[in-house]
Amino acid sequence: MSEAQTVTDSPGIAKELTAFQQNILVILAEEPRYGLAIKRELEEYYNDEVNHGRLYPNLDDLVEMGLVEKSELDKRTNQYSLTESGKDAVLDQLGWVFGKFISDDGRADELRDLIAAQQ
């Protein structure tokens, strides 16, 4: 999303992503990570094992979509980081979710409190 664009009532490319792919983007929004670190974060979130055969094809799809950048840390380890388009996809999805959730001032206050607790 360019500076001239704003978050709209539609999640943009985020609507084309699976929840699993959206979760990968959210994890990478914090900081770049290598594959096994992403896997551990997802396993903690899902409280279940995440198969390599699920993770890496999804990472490759996100790279092909231009939402994630893949770089080589060493000959055996790749690092993944969020691109600007990936950050925009996360913001678009959050904007859409928040827009649906906030139906009155009370809910807006709940969301502000949640955000403040994360800082």
PDB file of C-alpha atoms in Angstrom:
ATOM      1  CA  MET A   1       0.000   0.000   0.000  1.00  0.00           C
ATOM      2  CA  SER A   2       1.524   3.285  -1.034  1.00  0.00           C
ATOM      3  CA  GLU A   3       1.431   6.359   1.144  1.00  0.00           C
ATOM      4  CA  ALA A   4      -1.502   7.632  -0.898  1.00  0.00           C
ATOM      5  CA  GLN A   5      -3.576   4.532  -0.127  1.00  0.00           C
ATOM      6  CA  THR A   6      -5.473   3.902   3.067  1.00  0.00           C
ATOM      7  CA  VAL A   7      -6.777   0.828   4.820  1.00  0.00           C
ATOM      8  CA  THR A   8     -10.193   0.095   3.379  1.00  0.00           C
ATOM      9  CA  ASP A   9     -13.098  -2.129   4.317  1.00  0.00           C
ATOM     10  CA  SER A  10     -11.601  -4.894   2.132  1.00  0.00           C
ATOM     11  CA  PRO A  11      -8.548  -6.908   3.215  1.00  0.00           C
ATOM     12  CA  GLY A  12      -6.918  -6.742  -0.262  1.00  0.00           C
ATOM     13  CA  ILE A  13      -4.518  -9.578  -1.021  1.00  0.00           C
ATOM     14  CA  ALA A  14      -4.917 -10.815   2.555  1.00  0.00           C
ATOM     15  CA  LYS A  15      -8.325 -12.198   1.574  1.00  0.00           C
ATOM     16  CA  GLU A  16      -6.555 -14.576  -0.817  1.00  0.00           C
ATOM     17  CA  LEU A  17      -4.351 -15.999   1.946  1.00  0.00           C
ATOM     18  CA  THR A  18      -5.095 -18.923   4.199  1.00  0.00           C
ATOM     19  CA  ALA A  19      -5.174 -18.331   7.950  1.00  0.00           C
ATOM     20  CA  PHE A  20      -1.913 -20.294   8.142  1.00  0.00           C
ATOM     21  CA  GLN A  21      -0.256 -17.932   5.644  1.00  0.00           C
ATOM     22  CA  GLN A  22      -1.631 -14.896   7.476  1.00  0.00           C
ATOM     23  CA  ASN A  23      -0.155 -16.254  10.705  1.00  0.00           C
ATOM     24  CA  ILE A  24       3.240 -16.617   9.030  1.00  0.00           C
ATOM     25  CA  LEU A  25       3.086 -12.961   7.967  1.00  0.00           C
ATOM     26  CA  VAL A  26       2.171 -11.883  11.494  1.00  0.00           C
ATOM     27  CA  ILE A  27       5.133 -13.826  12.911  1.00  0.00           C
ATOM     28  CA  LEU A  28       7.477 -12.202  10.381  1.00  0.00           C
ATOM     29  CA  ALA A  29       6.053  -8.770  11.193  1.00  0.00           C
ATOM     30  CA  GLU A  30       7.907  -8.977  14.498  1.00  0.00           C
ATOM     31  CA  GLU A  31      11.316  -9.748  12.977  1.00  0.00           C
ATOM     32  CA  PRO A  32      12.946 -11.839  10.225  1.00  0.00           C
ATOM     33  CA  ARG A  33      13.300 -15.518  11.098  1.00  0.00           C
ATOM     34  CA  TYR A  34      14.665 -18.724   9.676  1.00  0.00           C
ATOM     35  CA  GLY A  35      12.283 -21.559   8.847  1.00  0.00           C
ATOM     36  CA  LEU A  36      12.591 -23.577  12.055  1.00  0.00           C
ATOM     37  CA  ALA A  37      12.008 -20.476  14.184  1.00  0.00           C
ATOM     38  CA  ILE A  38       8.810 -19.787  12.233  1.00  0.00           C
ATOM     39  CA  LYS A  39       7.835 -23.439  12.718  1.00  0.00           C
ATOM     40  CA  ARG A  40       8.335 -23.173  16.498  1.00  0.00           C
ATOM     41  CA  GLU A  41       6.220 -19.997  16.695  1.00  0.00           C
ATOM     42  CA  LEU A  42       3.416 -21.654  14.735  1.00  0.00           C
ATOM     43  CA  GLU A  43       3.596 -24.792  16.897  1.00  0.00           C
ATOM     44  CA  GLU A  44       3.343 -22.661  20.009  1.00  0.00           C
ATOM     45  CA  TYR A  45       0.321 -20.840  18.572  1.00  0.00           C
ATOM     46  CA  TYR A  46      -1.459 -23.987  17.341  1.00  0.00           C
ATOM     47  CA  ASN A  47      -0.296 -26.090  20.301  1.00  0.00           C
ATOM     48  CA  ASP A  48       0.394 -28.806  17.744  1.00  0.00           C
ATOM     49  CA  GLU A  49       3.190 -29.953  15.458  1.00  0.00           C
ATOM     50  CA  VAL A  50       3.562 -28.132  12.146  1.00  0.00           C
ATOM     51  CA  ASN A  51       4.818 -30.387   9.380  1.00  0.00           C
ATOM     52  CA  HIS A  52       7.729 -29.195   7.220  1.00  0.00           C
ATOM     53  CA  GLY A  53       5.661 -30.257   4.218  1.00  0.00           C
ATOM     54  CA  ARG A  54       3.078 -27.656   5.176  1.00  0.00           C
ATOM     55  CA  LEU A  55       5.362 -24.825   6.263  1.00  0.00           C
ATOM     56  CA  TYR A  56       7.865 -24.575   3.429  1.00  0.00           C
ATOM     57  CA  PRO A  57       5.415 -24.719   0.496  1.00  0.00           C
ATOM     58  CA  ASN A  58       3.430 -21.926   2.189  1.00  0.00           C
ATOM     59  CA  LEU A  59       6.591 -19.885   2.691  1.00  0.00           C
ATOM     60  CA  ASP A  60       7.454 -20.426  -0.987  1.00  0.00           C
ATOM     61  CA  ASP A  61       3.951 -19.265  -1.994  1.00  0.00           C
ATOM     62  CA  LEU A  62       4.341 -16.111   0.114  1.00  0.00           C
ATOM     63  CA  VAL A  63       7.731 -15.455  -1.519  1.00  0.00           C
ATOM     64  CA  GLU A  64       6.188 -15.904  -4.989  1.00  0.00           C
ATOM     65  CA  MET A  65       3.418 -13.437  -4.065  1.00  0.00           C
ATOM     66  CA  GLY A  66       6.056 -10.876  -3.052  1.00  0.00           C
ATOM     67  CA  LEU A  67       4.885 -10.777   0.563  1.00  0.00           C
ATOM     68  CA  VAL A  68       7.997 -12.445   2.001  1.00  0.00           C
ATOM     69  CA  GLU A  69      11.633 -12.202   1.024  1.00  0.00           C
ATOM     70  CA  LYS A  70      13.889 -15.249   1.275  1.00  0.00           C
ATOM     71  CA  SER A  71      17.625 -14.866   1.794  1.00  0.00           C
ATOM     72  CA  GLU A  72      20.398 -17.316   2.549  1.00  0.00           C
ATOM     73  CA  LEU A  73      21.927 -17.240   6.039  1.00  0.00           C
ATOM     74  CA  ASP A  74      24.279 -20.095   5.223  1.00  0.00           C
ATOM     75  CA  LYS A  75      24.302 -23.000   2.773  1.00  0.00           C
ATOM     76  CA  ARG A  76      21.617 -24.855   4.761  1.00  0.00           C
ATOM     77  CA  THR A  77      19.543 -22.088   6.321  1.00  0.00           C
ATOM     78  CA  ASN A  78      17.235 -19.547   4.734  1.00  0.00           C
ATOM     79  CA  GLN A  79      15.961 -16.448   6.456  1.00  0.00           C
ATOM     80  CA  TYR A  80      12.520 -15.051   5.738  1.00  0.00           C
ATOM     81  CA  SER A  81      11.489 -11.435   6.179  1.00  0.00           C
ATOM     82  CA  LEU A  82       8.363  -9.438   5.534  1.00  0.00           C
ATOM     83  CA  THR A  83       8.379  -7.198   2.460  1.00  0.00           C
ATOM     84  CA  GLU A  84       6.556  -3.863   2.334  1.00  0.00           C
ATOM     85  CA  SER A  85       3.755  -5.642   0.460  1.00  0.00           C
ATOM     86  CA  GLY A  86       3.654  -8.251   3.230  1.00  0.00           C
ATOM     87  CA  LYS A  87       3.431  -5.537   5.871  1.00  0.00           C
ATOM     88  CA  ASP A  88       0.639  -3.905   3.881  1.00  0.00           C
ATOM     89  CA  ALA A  89      -1.200  -7.249   3.717  1.00  0.00           C
ATOM     90  CA  VAL A  90      -0.985  -7.581   7.516  1.00  0.00           C
ATOM     91  CA  LEU A  91      -2.237  -4.008   7.968  1.00  0.00           C
ATOM     92  CA  ASP A  92      -5.044  -4.550   5.469  1.00  0.00           C
ATOM     93  CA  GLN A  93      -6.183  -7.683   7.304  1.00  0.00           C
ATOM     94  CA  LEU A  94      -5.990  -5.964  10.704  1.00  0.00           C
ATOM     95  CA  GLY A  95      -7.908  -2.973   9.358  1.00  0.00           C
ATOM     96  CA  TRP A  96     -10.632  -5.237   8.014  1.00  0.00           C
ATOM     97  CA  VAL A  97     -10.846  -7.279  11.254  1.00  0.00           C
ATOM     98  CA  PHE A  98     -10.837  -4.177  13.457  1.00  0.00           C
ATOM     99  CA  GLY A  99     -13.470  -2.554  11.259  1.00  0.00           C
ATOM    100  CA  LYS A 100     -15.748  -5.557  11.754  1.00  0.00           C
ATOM    101  CA  PHE A 101     -15.004  -5.884  15.486  1.00  0.00           C
ATOM    102  CA  ILE A 102     -15.444  -2.250  16.474  1.00  0.00           C
ATOM    103  CA  SER A 103     -19.196  -1.780  16.530  1.00  0.00           C
ATOM    104  CA  ASP A 104     -19.358   0.760  19.381  1.00  0.00           C
ATOM    105  CA  ASP A 105     -17.201   2.855  21.713  1.00  0.00           C
ATOM    106  CA  GLY A 106     -16.937   0.025  24.236  1.00  0.00           C
ATOM    107  CA  ARG A 107     -15.351  -2.297  21.704  1.00  0.00           C
ATOM    108  CA  ALA A 108     -13.048   0.476  20.516  1.00  0.00           C
ATOM    109  CA  ASP A 109     -11.909   0.946  24.131  1.00  0.00           C
ATOM    110  CA  GLU A 110     -11.335  -2.818  24.486  1.00  0.00           C
ATOM    111  CA  LEU A 111      -9.145  -2.772  21.403  1.00  0.00           C
ATOM    112  CA  ARG A 112      -7.202   0.278  22.644  1.00  0.00           C
ATOM    113  CA  ASP A 113      -6.612  -1.526  25.955  1.00  0.00           C
ATOM    114  CA  LEU A 114      -5.411  -4.633  24.156  1.00  0.00           C
ATOM    115  CA  ILE A 115      -2.996  -2.610  22.033  1.00  0.00           C
ATOM    116  CA  ALA A 116      -1.717  -0.714  25.089  1.00  0.00           C
ATOM    117  CA  ALA A 117      -1.081  -4.000  26.916  1.00  0.00           C
ATOM    118  CA  GLN A 118       1.123  -5.184  24.016  1.00  0.00           C
ATOM    119  CA  GLN A 119       3.411  -2.148  24.150  1.00  0.00           C
TER     120      GLN A 119
END
